């Protein structure tokens, strides 16, 4: 398969998750403008950060005028899962050169992570062209929808009243369900959810995101793979 064909295949793989994430891009644009950012500032934030959940957390905290260290700590807490993502996909992108790896890490989002793992498990190989195609679909549509949301944001006075705030958890739930056939799926998801709920009730948001992720990963590391059990 040529690089061009691989890139087009990646674009097709990234199109559906990009369309699923598009409403969040528009929601971010609307919320950012409502919190006082200009359209240029909002677009620049999406172009340079490209991390939906932490962007929403950041603009929400900007609006409350909290200390800078608290904003940074909150964004780190939300984005900590990307450290885990980057470690998990290393077997798939190990053959990338360093500049390509840095590009891959910049484009590494939740849907990019999910699509890359599915590709690697199905074919045993992930080319940089394919990875870039998925990332181009996600990055391009996210930034377009950010601009749309920022432009018409003034017409959306209360996104929560329209139910737009529920789209993000629905989207993440869809990603989790996509891995339902994997080994130890049910106990890992249950422990991760329980850890997240307990952290939310005790430590508070946004730390429950990282605590839930660490709890699920810790259990996955402890539980033996079912294939090994069967082989033994």
Tab-separated table of N, CA and C in Angstrom, residues 18-185:
chain	number	residue	atom	x	y	z
A	18	UNK	N	-14.146	11.802	13.867
A	18	UNK	CA	-14.041	13.260	13.749
A	18	UNK	C	-15.426	13.896	13.746
A	19	UNK	N	-16.371	13.258	13.046
A	19	UNK	CA	-17.746	13.774	13.038
A	19	UNK	C	-18.371	13.662	14.431
A	20	UNK	N	-18.008	12.588	15.158
A	20	UNK	CA	-18.540	12.419	16.515
A	20	UNK	C	-18.003	13.493	17.459
A	21	UNK	N	-16.738	13.880	17.238
A	21	UNK	CA	-16.113	14.882	18.111
A	21	UNK	C	-16.442	16.308	17.694
A	22	UNK	N	-16.975	16.474	16.479
A	22	UNK	CA	-17.227	17.823	15.953
A	22	UNK	C	-18.102	18.683	16.864
A	23	UNK	N	-19.196	18.126	17.452
A	23	UNK	CA	-20.014	18.978	18.329
A	23	UNK	C	-19.240	19.546	19.515
A	24	UNK	N	-18.229	18.777	20.002
A	24	UNK	CA	-17.433	19.282	21.122
A	24	UNK	C	-16.573	20.457	20.687
A	25	UNK	N	-16.102	20.398	19.441
A	25	UNK	CA	-15.322	21.524	18.921
A	25	UNK	C	-16.163	22.783	18.871
A	26	UNK	N	-17.405	22.619	18.417
A	26	UNK	CA	-18.305	23.772	18.358
A	26	UNK	C	-18.654	24.240	19.767
A	27	UNK	N	-18.872	23.261	20.669
A	27	UNK	CA	-19.183	23.622	22.059
A	27	UNK	C	-18.029	24.391	22.691
A	28	UNK	N	-16.789	23.915	22.438
A	28	UNK	CA	-15.639	24.624	22.995
A	28	UNK	C	-15.587	26.058	22.473
A	29	UNK	N	-15.783	26.229	21.165
A	29	UNK	CA	-15.747	27.572	20.595
A	29	UNK	C	-16.774	28.491	21.237
A	30	UNK	N	-17.988	27.946	21.447
A	30	UNK	CA	-19.057	28.757	22.044
A	30	UNK	C	-18.745	29.108	23.494
A	31	UNK	N	-18.254	28.097	24.252
A	31	UNK	CA	-17.949	28.336	25.666
A	31	UNK	C	-16.791	29.310	25.821
A	32	UNK	N	-15.762	29.170	24.973
A	32	UNK	CA	-14.599	30.048	25.070
A	32	UNK	C	-14.979	31.510	24.833
A	33	UNK	N	-15.799	31.749	23.825
A	33	UNK	CA	-16.234	33.126	23.545
A	33	UNK	C	-17.104	33.650	24.691
A	34	UNK	N	-17.953	32.761	25.226
A	34	UNK	CA	-18.802	33.169	26.360
A	34	UNK	C	-17.968	33.524	27.582
A	35	UNK	N	-16.751	32.911	27.704
A	35	UNK	CA	-15.882	33.190	28.851
A	35	UNK	C	-14.972	34.391	28.608
A	36	UNK	N	-15.119	35.037	27.448
A	36	UNK	CA	-14.385	36.278	27.210
A	36	UNK	C	-13.246	36.201	26.223
A	37	UNK	N	-12.955	35.007	25.672
A	37	UNK	CA	-11.890	34.913	24.669
A	37	UNK	C	-12.405	35.439	23.331
A	38	UNK	N	-11.487	36.002	22.543
A	38	UNK	CA	-11.868	36.438	21.207
A	38	UNK	C	-11.905	35.225	20.271
A	39	UNK	N	-12.438	35.422	19.080
A	39	UNK	CA	-12.479	34.319	18.103
A	39	UNK	C	-11.063	33.894	17.739
A	40	UNK	N	-10.144	34.873	17.590
A	40	UNK	CA	-8.749	34.555	17.254
A	40	UNK	C	-8.094	33.747	18.372
A	41	UNK	N	-8.288	34.188	19.628
A	41	UNK	CA	-7.701	33.468	20.769
A	41	UNK	C	-8.258	32.053	20.871
A	42	UNK	N	-9.559	31.934	20.627
A	42	UNK	CA	-10.195	30.615	20.712
A	42	UNK	C	-9.634	29.677	19.649
A	43	UNK	N	-9.530	30.173	18.420
A	43	UNK	CA	-9.002	29.345	17.332
A	43	UNK	C	-7.543	28.984	17.579
A	44	UNK	N	-6.766	29.941	18.080
A	44	UNK	CA	-5.343	29.686	18.349
A	44	UNK	C	-5.176	28.614	19.426
A	45	UNK	N	-6.075	28.619	20.405
A	45	UNK	CA	-6.001	27.615	21.468
A	45	UNK	C	-6.234	26.215	20.910
A	46	UNK	N	-7.219	26.087	20.007
A	46	UNK	CA	-7.492	24.782	19.406
A	46	UNK	C	-6.358	24.342	18.486
A	47	UNK	N	-5.777	25.299	17.751
A	47	UNK	CA	-4.704	24.971	16.807
A	47	UNK	C	-3.445	24.497	17.525
A	48	UNK	N	-3.142	25.069	18.693
A	48	UNK	CA	-1.874	24.779	19.361
A	48	UNK	C	-1.987	23.718	20.457
A	49	UNK	N	-3.136	23.627	21.134
A	49	UNK	CA	-3.283	22.664	22.229
A	49	UNK	C	-3.908	21.362	21.732
A	50	UNK	N	-5.020	21.474	21.006
A	50	UNK	CA	-5.699	20.312	20.409
A	50	UNK	C	-5.918	19.208	21.448
A	51	UNK	N	-6.612	19.535	22.508
A	51	UNK	CA	-6.933	18.564	23.562
A	51	UNK	C	-8.279	18.972	24.149
A	52	UNK	N	-9.351	18.477	23.554
A	52	UNK	CA	-10.696	18.960	23.822
A	52	UNK	C	-11.079	19.122	25.276
A	53	UNK	N	-10.965	18.059	26.068
A	53	UNK	CA	-11.442	18.113	27.446
A	53	UNK	C	-10.678	19.149	28.261
A	54	UNK	N	-9.343	19.170	28.103
A	54	UNK	CA	-8.555	20.119	28.886
A	54	UNK	C	-8.785	21.547	28.394
A	55	UNK	N	-9.099	21.727	27.107
A	55	UNK	CA	-9.429	23.062	26.614
A	55	UNK	C	-10.697	23.568	27.291
A	56	UNK	N	-11.695	22.684	27.417
A	56	UNK	CA	-12.945	23.088	28.072
A	56	UNK	C	-12.711	23.411	29.542
A	57	UNK	N	-11.893	22.565	30.208
A	57	UNK	CA	-11.572	22.823	31.616
A	57	UNK	C	-10.846	24.160	31.750
A	58	UNK	N	-9.904	24.403	30.850
A	58	UNK	CA	-9.123	25.641	30.910
A	58	UNK	C	-9.982	26.890	30.771
A	59	UNK	N	-10.847	26.925	29.773
A	59	UNK	CA	-11.649	28.134	29.565
A	59	UNK	C	-12.675	28.320	30.684
A	60	UNK	N	-13.156	27.187	31.237
A	60	UNK	CA	-14.086	27.308	32.360
A	60	UNK	C	-13.391	27.956	33.558
A	61	UNK	N	-12.127	27.545	33.812
A	61	UNK	CA	-11.385	28.110	34.947
A	61	UNK	C	-10.961	29.544	34.668
A	62	UNK	N	-10.667	29.872	33.391
A	62	UNK	CA	-10.348	31.258	33.048
A	62	UNK	C	-11.494	32.166	33.485
A	63	UNK	N	-12.721	31.677	33.266
A	63	UNK	CA	-13.887	32.489	33.579
A	63	UNK	C	-14.077	32.712	35.064
A	64	UNK	N	-13.504	31.806	35.891
A	64	UNK	CA	-13.655	31.957	37.342
A	64	UNK	C	-12.483	32.710	37.971
A	65	UNK	N	-11.514	33.093	37.138
A	65	UNK	CA	-10.368	33.895	37.603
A	65	UNK	C	-9.665	33.233	38.791
A	66	UNK	N	-9.386	31.943	38.685
A	66	UNK	CA	-8.655	31.232	39.742
A	66	UNK	C	-7.156	31.376	39.505
A	67	UNK	N	-6.352	30.927	40.479
A	67	UNK	CA	-4.900	31.049	40.374
A	67	UNK	C	-4.375	30.246	39.185
A	68	UNK	N	-3.287	30.775	38.584
A	68	UNK	CA	-2.730	30.132	37.382
A	68	UNK	C	-2.288	28.701	37.670
A	69	UNK	N	-1.711	28.474	38.876
A	69	UNK	CA	-1.221	27.129	39.174
A	69	UNK	C	-2.356	26.123	39.238
A	70	UNK	N	-3.536	26.581	39.671
A	70	UNK	CA	-4.676	25.684	39.745
A	70	UNK	C	-5.167	25.316	38.335
A	71	UNK	N	-5.112	26.284	37.426
A	71	UNK	CA	-5.500	26.000	36.032
A	71	UNK	C	-4.541	24.977	35.429
A	72	UNK	N	-3.229	25.194	35.654
A	72	UNK	CA	-2.227	24.268	35.106
A	72	UNK	C	-2.393	22.876	35.713
A	73	UNK	N	-2.584	22.818	37.040
A	73	UNK	CA	-2.739	21.522	37.715
A	73	UNK	C	-3.974	20.791	37.218
A	74	UNK	N	-5.056	21.526	36.991
A	74	UNK	CA	-6.292	20.904	36.515
A	74	UNK	C	-6.118	20.339	35.112
A	75	UNK	N	-5.442	21.099	34.247
A	75	UNK	CA	-5.219	20.631	32.876
A	75	UNK	C	-4.299	19.410	32.870
A	76	UNK	N	-3.280	19.418	33.756
A	76	UNK	CA	-2.393	18.249	33.871
A	76	UNK	C	-3.193	17.027	34.329
A	77	UNK	N	-4.096	17.236	35.282
A	77	UNK	CA	-4.904	16.117	35.785
A	77	UNK	C	-5.760	15.517	34.681
A	78	UNK	N	-6.379	16.392	33.878
A	78	UNK	CA	-7.225	15.899	32.788
A	78	UNK	C	-6.387	15.212	31.714
A	79	UNK	N	-5.215	15.772	31.430
A	79	UNK	CA	-4.391	15.256	30.332
A	79	UNK	C	-3.446	14.142	30.748
A	80	UNK	N	-3.439	13.792	32.017
A	80	UNK	CA	-2.498	12.761	32.465
A	80	UNK	C	-2.711	11.448	31.723
A	81	UNK	N	-3.939	11.204	31.313
A	81	UNK	CA	-4.214	9.952	30.598
A	81	UNK	C	-3.409	9.861	29.303
A	82	UNK	N	-2.976	10.998	28.759
A	82	UNK	CA	-2.193	10.966	27.518
A	82	UNK	C	-0.810	10.368	27.749
A	83	UNK	N	-0.304	10.466	28.971
A	83	UNK	CA	0.949	9.780	29.299
A	83	UNK	C	0.742	8.269	29.159
A	84	UNK	N	-0.403	7.806	29.660
A	84	UNK	CA	-0.731	6.387	29.568
A	84	UNK	C	-0.983	5.989	28.115
A	85	UNK	N	-1.674	6.868	27.363
A	85	UNK	CA	-1.929	6.591	25.950
A	85	UNK	C	-0.619	6.431	25.181
A	86	UNK	N	0.303	7.361	25.406
A	86	UNK	CA	1.562	7.350	24.641
A	86	UNK	C	2.354	6.084	24.938
A	87	UNK	N	2.296	5.619	26.189
A	87	UNK	CA	2.997	4.370	26.523
A	87	UNK	C	2.310	3.173	25.874
A	88	UNK	N	0.973	3.200	25.845
A	88	UNK	CA	0.217	2.054	25.319
A	88	UNK	C	0.380	1.886	23.809
A	89	UNK	N	0.549	2.995	23.075
A	89	UNK	CA	0.640	2.857	21.608
A	89	UNK	C	2.079	2.757	21.115
A	90	UNK	N	3.048	2.762	22.023
A	90	UNK	CA	4.448	2.673	21.589
A	90	UNK	C	4.733	1.454	20.717
A	91	UNK	N	4.172	0.262	21.050
A	91	UNK	CA	4.427	-0.886	20.161
A	91	UNK	C	3.968	-0.625	18.723
A	92	UNK	N	2.926	0.211	18.555
A	92	UNK	CA	2.396	0.478	17.215
A	92	UNK	C	3.205	1.525	16.456
A	93	UNK	N	3.851	2.446	17.175
A	93	UNK	CA	4.572	3.539	16.493
A	93	UNK	C	6.066	3.501	16.773
A	94	UNK	N	6.560	2.398	17.299
A	94	UNK	CA	7.972	2.302	17.665
A	94	UNK	C	8.894	2.546	16.475
A	95	UNK	N	8.422	2.187	15.274
A	95	UNK	CA	9.264	2.323	14.081
A	95	UNK	C	9.264	3.747	13.514
A	96	UNK	N	8.460	4.646	14.062
A	96	UNK	CA	8.473	6.045	13.606
A	96	UNK	C	9.801	6.694	13.989
A	97	UNK	N	10.285	7.629	13.158
A	97	UNK	CA	11.451	8.428	13.540
A	97	UNK	C	11.048	9.394	14.654
A	98	UNK	N	12.026	10.028	15.304
A	98	UNK	CA	11.703	10.926	16.412
A	98	UNK	C	10.786	12.079	15.980
A	99	UNK	N	11.066	12.774	14.851
A	99	UNK	CA	10.139	13.839	14.429
A	99	UNK	C	8.728	13.304	14.184
A	100	UNK	N	8.630	12.089	13.622
A	100	UNK	CA	7.305	11.510	13.381
A	100	UNK	C	6.624	11.148	14.702
A	101	UNK	N	7.402	10.676	15.659
A	101	UNK	CA	6.817	10.375	16.977
A	101	UNK	C	6.298	11.641	17.644
A	102	UNK	N	7.060	12.728	17.547
A	102	UNK	CA	6.613	13.990	18.151
A	102	UNK	C	5.324	14.472	17.493
A	103	UNK	N	5.248	14.305	16.167
A	103	UNK	CA	4.011	14.660	15.452
A	103	UNK	C	2.860	13.769	15.914
A	104	UNK	N	3.170	12.473	16.071
A	104	UNK	CA	2.143	11.521	16.515
A	104	UNK	C	1.641	11.870	17.906
A	105	UNK	N	2.535	12.279	18.794
A	105	UNK	CA	2.118	12.615	20.156
A	105	UNK	C	1.272	13.892	20.178
A	106	UNK	N	1.585	14.847	19.301
A	106	UNK	CA	0.769	16.060	19.235
A	106	UNK	C	-0.654	15.718	18.792
A	107	UNK	N	-0.779	14.783	17.855
A	107	UNK	CA	-2.094	14.419	17.321
A	107	UNK	C	-2.814	13.388	18.180
A	108	UNK	N	-2.154	12.926	19.260
A	108	UNK	CA	-2.711	11.841	20.070
A	108	UNK	C	-3.890	12.324	20.908
A	109	UNK	N	-5.085	11.962	20.464
A	109	UNK	CA	-6.312	12.268	21.201
A	109	UNK	C	-7.008	10.944	21.535
A	110	UNK	N	-8.131	11.025	22.216
A	110	UNK	CA	-8.856	9.802	22.576
A	110	UNK	C	-9.231	8.976	21.341
A	111	UNK	N	-9.882	9.573	20.329
A	111	UNK	CA	-10.237	8.761	19.156
A	111	UNK	C	-9.016	8.300	18.367
A	112	UNK	N	-7.950	9.129	18.328
A	112	UNK	CA	-6.730	8.713	17.625
A	112	UNK	C	-6.131	7.488	18.315
A	113	UNK	N	-6.122	7.509	19.626
A	113	UNK	CA	-5.615	6.371	20.398
A	113	UNK	C	-6.435	5.121	20.110
A	114	UNK	N	-7.763	5.261	20.138
A	114	UNK	CA	-8.633	4.100	19.929
A	114	UNK	C	-8.468	3.532	18.524
A	115	UNK	N	-8.454	4.416	17.513
A	115	UNK	CA	-8.315	3.939	16.130
A	115	UNK	C	-6.953	3.298	15.891
A	116	UNK	N	-5.902	3.847	16.504
A	116	UNK	CA	-4.558	3.288	16.324
A	116	UNK	C	-4.458	1.891	16.931
A	117	UNK	N	-5.012	1.714	18.116
A	117	UNK	CA	-4.985	0.390	18.745
A	117	UNK	C	-5.760	-0.632	17.916
A	118	UNK	N	-6.943	-0.226	17.420
A	118	UNK	CA	-7.747	-1.139	16.597
A	118	UNK	C	-6.982	-1.533	15.340
A	119	UNK	N	-6.334	-0.565	14.703
A	119	UNK	CA	-5.568	-0.833	13.480
A	119	UNK	C	-4.412	-1.789	13.766
A	120	UNK	N	-3.708	-1.528	14.856
A	120	UNK	CA	-2.537	-2.348	15.188
A	120	UNK	C	-2.951	-3.778	15.531
A	121	UNK	N	-4.055	-3.923	16.261
A	121	UNK	CA	-4.511	-5.259	16.630
A	121	UNK	C	-5.050	-6.023	15.425
A	122	UNK	N	-5.599	-5.287	14.436
A	122	UNK	CA	-6.184	-5.947	13.265
A	122	UNK	C	-5.138	-6.309	12.220
A	123	UNK	N	-4.124	-5.444	12.038
A	123	UNK	CA	-3.163	-5.651	10.945
A	123	UNK	C	-1.739	-5.882	11.430
A	124	UNK	N	-1.456	-5.529	12.675
A	124	UNK	CA	-0.097	-5.688	13.189
A	124	UNK	C	0.857	-4.613	12.724
A	125	UNK	N	0.354	-3.596	12.008
A	125	UNK	CA	1.234	-2.523	11.519
A	125	UNK	C	0.448	-1.219	11.391
A	126	UNK	N	1.075	-0.142	11.813
A	126	UNK	CA	0.508	1.209	11.672
A	126	UNK	C	1.546	2.073	10.976
A	127	UNK	N	1.242	2.510	9.766
A	127	UNK	CA	2.180	3.385	9.054
A	127	UNK	C	1.973	4.831	9.480
A	128	UNK	N	3.013	5.655	9.291
A	128	UNK	CA	2.894	7.063	9.656
A	128	UNK	C	1.875	7.762	8.765
A	129	UNK	N	1.809	7.369	7.492
A	129	UNK	CA	0.843	7.994	6.580
A	129	UNK	C	-0.585	7.735	7.041
A	130	UNK	N	-0.850	6.490	7.450
A	130	UNK	CA	-2.200	6.180	7.937
A	130	UNK	C	-2.501	6.972	9.209
A	131	UNK	N	-1.539	6.989	10.146
A	131	UNK	CA	-1.717	7.711	11.408
A	131	UNK	C	-1.982	9.191	11.134
A	132	UNK	N	-1.215	9.746	10.181
A	132	UNK	CA	-1.375	11.162	9.834
A	132	UNK	C	-2.749	11.421	9.211
A	133	UNK	N	-3.246	10.447	8.432
A	133	UNK	CA	-4.577	10.609	7.837
A	133	UNK	C	-5.659	10.693	8.892
A	134	UNK	N	-5.584	9.810	9.888
A	134	UNK	CA	-6.564	9.861	10.992
A	134	UNK	C	-6.463	11.202	11.718
A	135	UNK	N	-5.225	11.606	12.008
A	135	UNK	CA	-5.012	12.862	12.724
A	135	UNK	C	-5.486	14.073	11.931
A	136	UNK	N	-5.293	14.039	10.606
A	136	UNK	CA	-5.723	15.163	9.766
A	136	UNK	C	-7.235	15.322	9.800
A	137	UNK	N	-7.959	14.190	9.769
A	137	UNK	CA	-9.426	14.261	9.833
A	137	UNK	C	-9.871	14.857	11.166
A	138	UNK	N	-9.272	14.379	12.258
A	138	UNK	CA	-9.664	14.849	13.592
A	138	UNK	C	-9.263	16.300	13.814
A	139	UNK	N	-8.019	16.625	13.469
A	139	UNK	CA	-7.498	17.978	13.700
A	139	UNK	C	-8.228	19.001	12.826
A	140	UNK	N	-8.433	18.630	11.558
A	140	UNK	CA	-9.070	19.574	10.636
A	140	UNK	C	-10.492	19.904	11.045
A	141	UNK	N	-11.291	18.857	11.310
A	141	UNK	CA	-12.699	19.107	11.629
A	141	UNK	C	-12.849	19.760	13.002
A	142	UNK	N	-11.962	19.389	13.945
A	142	UNK	CA	-12.026	20.003	15.280
A	142	UNK	C	-11.825	21.514	15.184
A	143	UNK	N	-10.841	21.934	14.409
A	143	UNK	CA	-10.550	23.363	14.305
A	143	UNK	C	-11.611	24.108	13.499
A	144	UNK	N	-12.161	23.446	12.482
A	144	UNK	CA	-13.248	24.080	11.730
A	144	UNK	C	-14.455	24.315	12.643
A	145	UNK	N	-14.810	23.295	13.430
A	145	UNK	CA	-15.976	23.418	14.300
A	145	UNK	C	-15.721	24.381	15.461
A	146	UNK	N	-14.463	24.477	15.890
A	146	UNK	CA	-14.131	25.490	16.908
A	146	UNK	C	-14.421	26.882	16.374
A	147	UNK	N	-14.008	27.122	15.125
A	147	UNK	CA	-14.247	28.436	14.501
A	147	UNK	C	-15.743	28.696	14.343
A	148	UNK	N	-16.492	27.651	13.946
A	148	UNK	CA	-17.943	27.804	13.797
A	148	UNK	C	-18.577	28.128	15.153
A	149	UNK	N	-18.183	27.375	16.197
A	149	UNK	CA	-18.745	27.615	17.523
A	149	UNK	C	-18.402	28.992	18.056
A	150	UNK	N	-17.157	29.425	17.814
A	150	UNK	CA	-16.741	30.746	18.289
A	150	UNK	C	-17.485	31.853	17.553
A	151	UNK	N	-17.772	31.606	16.274
A	151	UNK	CA	-18.447	32.630	15.467
A	151	UNK	C	-19.910	32.783	15.853
A	152	UNK	N	-20.574	31.632	16.087
A	152	UNK	CA	-22.007	31.712	16.423
A	152	UNK	C	-22.233	31.591	17.922
A	153	UNK	N	-21.125	31.590	18.696
A	153	UNK	CA	-21.235	31.384	20.143
A	153	UNK	C	-22.155	32.372	20.813
A	154	UNK	N	-22.191	33.568	20.285
A	154	UNK	CA	-23.035	34.590	20.896
A	154	UNK	C	-24.513	34.244	20.854
A	155	UNK	N	-24.853	33.312	19.925
A	155	UNK	CA	-26.262	32.912	19.820
A	155	UNK	C	-26.589	31.749	20.750
A	156	UNK	N	-25.522	31.166	21.380
A	156	UNK	CA	-25.749	30.074	22.326
A	156	UNK	C	-25.447	30.610	23.715
A	157	UNK	N	-26.427	31.202	24.354
A	157	UNK	CA	-26.200	31.859	25.646
A	157	UNK	C	-25.942	30.871	26.768
A	158	UNK	N	-26.537	29.684	26.679
A	158	UNK	CA	-26.379	28.686	27.737
A	158	UNK	C	-26.294	27.288	27.120
A	159	UNK	N	-25.067	26.819	26.799
A	159	UNK	CA	-24.918	25.491	26.167
A	159	UNK	C	-25.517	24.374	27.004
A	160	UNK	N	-25.440	24.488	28.343
A	160	UNK	CA	-25.975	23.423	29.192
A	160	UNK	C	-27.494	23.325	29.055
A	161	UNK	N	-28.137	24.458	28.845
A	161	UNK	CA	-29.590	24.439	28.699
A	161	UNK	C	-30.012	23.685	27.443
A	162	UNK	N	-29.121	23.640	26.448
A	162	UNK	CA	-29.412	22.910	25.214
A	162	UNK	C	-28.997	21.448	25.290
A	163	UNK	N	-28.399	21.069	26.425
A	163	UNK	CA	-27.971	19.683	26.585
A	163	UNK	C	-26.647	19.373	25.924
A	164	UNK	N	-25.909	20.372	25.445
A	164	UNK	CA	-24.649	20.129	24.740
A	164	UNK	C	-23.574	19.590	25.673
A	165	UNK	N	-23.695	19.889	26.980
A	165	UNK	CA	-22.673	19.426	27.920
A	165	UNK	C	-22.684	17.918	28.099
A	166	UNK	N	-23.784	17.246	27.738
A	166	UNK	CA	-23.889	15.794	27.914
A	166	UNK	C	-23.190	15.053	26.779
A	167	UNK	N	-22.850	15.770	25.698
A	167	UNK	CA	-22.245	15.114	24.536
A	167	UNK	C	-20.884	14.521	24.864
A	168	UNK	N	-20.110	15.215	25.685
A	168	UNK	CA	-18.752	14.740	25.990
A	168	UNK	C	-18.757	13.395	26.711
A	169	UNK	N	-19.501	13.231	27.822
A	169	UNK	CA	-19.526	11.902	28.459
A	169	UNK	C	-20.095	10.819	27.569
A	170	UNK	N	-21.072	11.149	26.721
A	170	UNK	CA	-21.618	10.141	25.799
A	170	UNK	C	-20.533	9.680	24.825
A	171	UNK	N	-19.763	10.629	24.357
A	171	UNK	CA	-18.702	10.300	23.404
A	171	UNK	C	-17.649	9.397	24.044
A	172	UNK	N	-17.201	9.721	25.263
A	172	UNK	CA	-16.204	8.895	25.942
A	172	UNK	C	-16.773	7.508	26.254
A	173	UNK	N	-18.046	7.433	26.595
A	173	UNK	CA	-18.678	6.140	26.866
A	173	UNK	C	-18.660	5.274	25.614
A	174	UNK	N	-18.885	5.896	24.468
A	174	UNK	CA	-18.842	5.159	23.199
A	174	UNK	C	-17.448	4.589	22.942
A	175	UNK	N	-16.408	5.350	23.278
A	175	UNK	CA	-15.042	4.860	23.106
A	175	UNK	C	-14.779	3.654	23.996
A	176	UNK	N	-15.252	3.735	25.243
A	176	UNK	CA	-15.022	2.635	26.185
A	176	UNK	C	-15.740	1.374	25.712
A	177	UNK	N	-16.977	1.512	25.273
A	177	UNK	CA	-17.750	0.352	24.812
A	177	UNK	C	-17.096	-0.295	23.593
A	178	UNK	N	-16.390	0.481	22.803
A	178	UNK	CA	-15.717	-0.060	21.622
A	178	UNK	C	-14.668	-1.116	21.956
A	179	UNK	N	-14.195	-1.133	23.194
A	179	UNK	CA	-13.183	-2.127	23.609
A	179	UNK	C	-13.810	-3.279	24.397
A	180	UNK	N	-15.113	-3.477	24.294
A	180	UNK	CA	-15.828	-4.433	25.143
A	180	UNK	C	-15.405	-5.880	24.924
A	181	UNK	N	-14.787	-6.196	23.801
A	181	UNK	CA	-14.381	-7.576	23.537
A	181	UNK	C	-12.970	-7.875	24.028
A	182	UNK	N	-12.318	-6.908	24.637
A	182	UNK	CA	-10.944	-7.119	25.090
A	182	UNK	C	-10.922	-7.889	26.418
A	183	UNK	N	-9.779	-8.506	26.690
A	183	UNK	CA	-9.605	-9.300	27.893
A	183	UNK	C	-9.832	-8.465	29.153
A	184	UNK	N	-10.575	-9.034	30.111
A	184	UNK	CA	-10.826	-8.411	31.423
A	184	UNK	C	-11.509	-7.045	31.303
A	185	UNK	N	-12.280	-6.858	30.241
A	185	UNK	CA	-12.941	-5.566	30.003
A	185	UNK	C	-13.847	-5.158	31.168
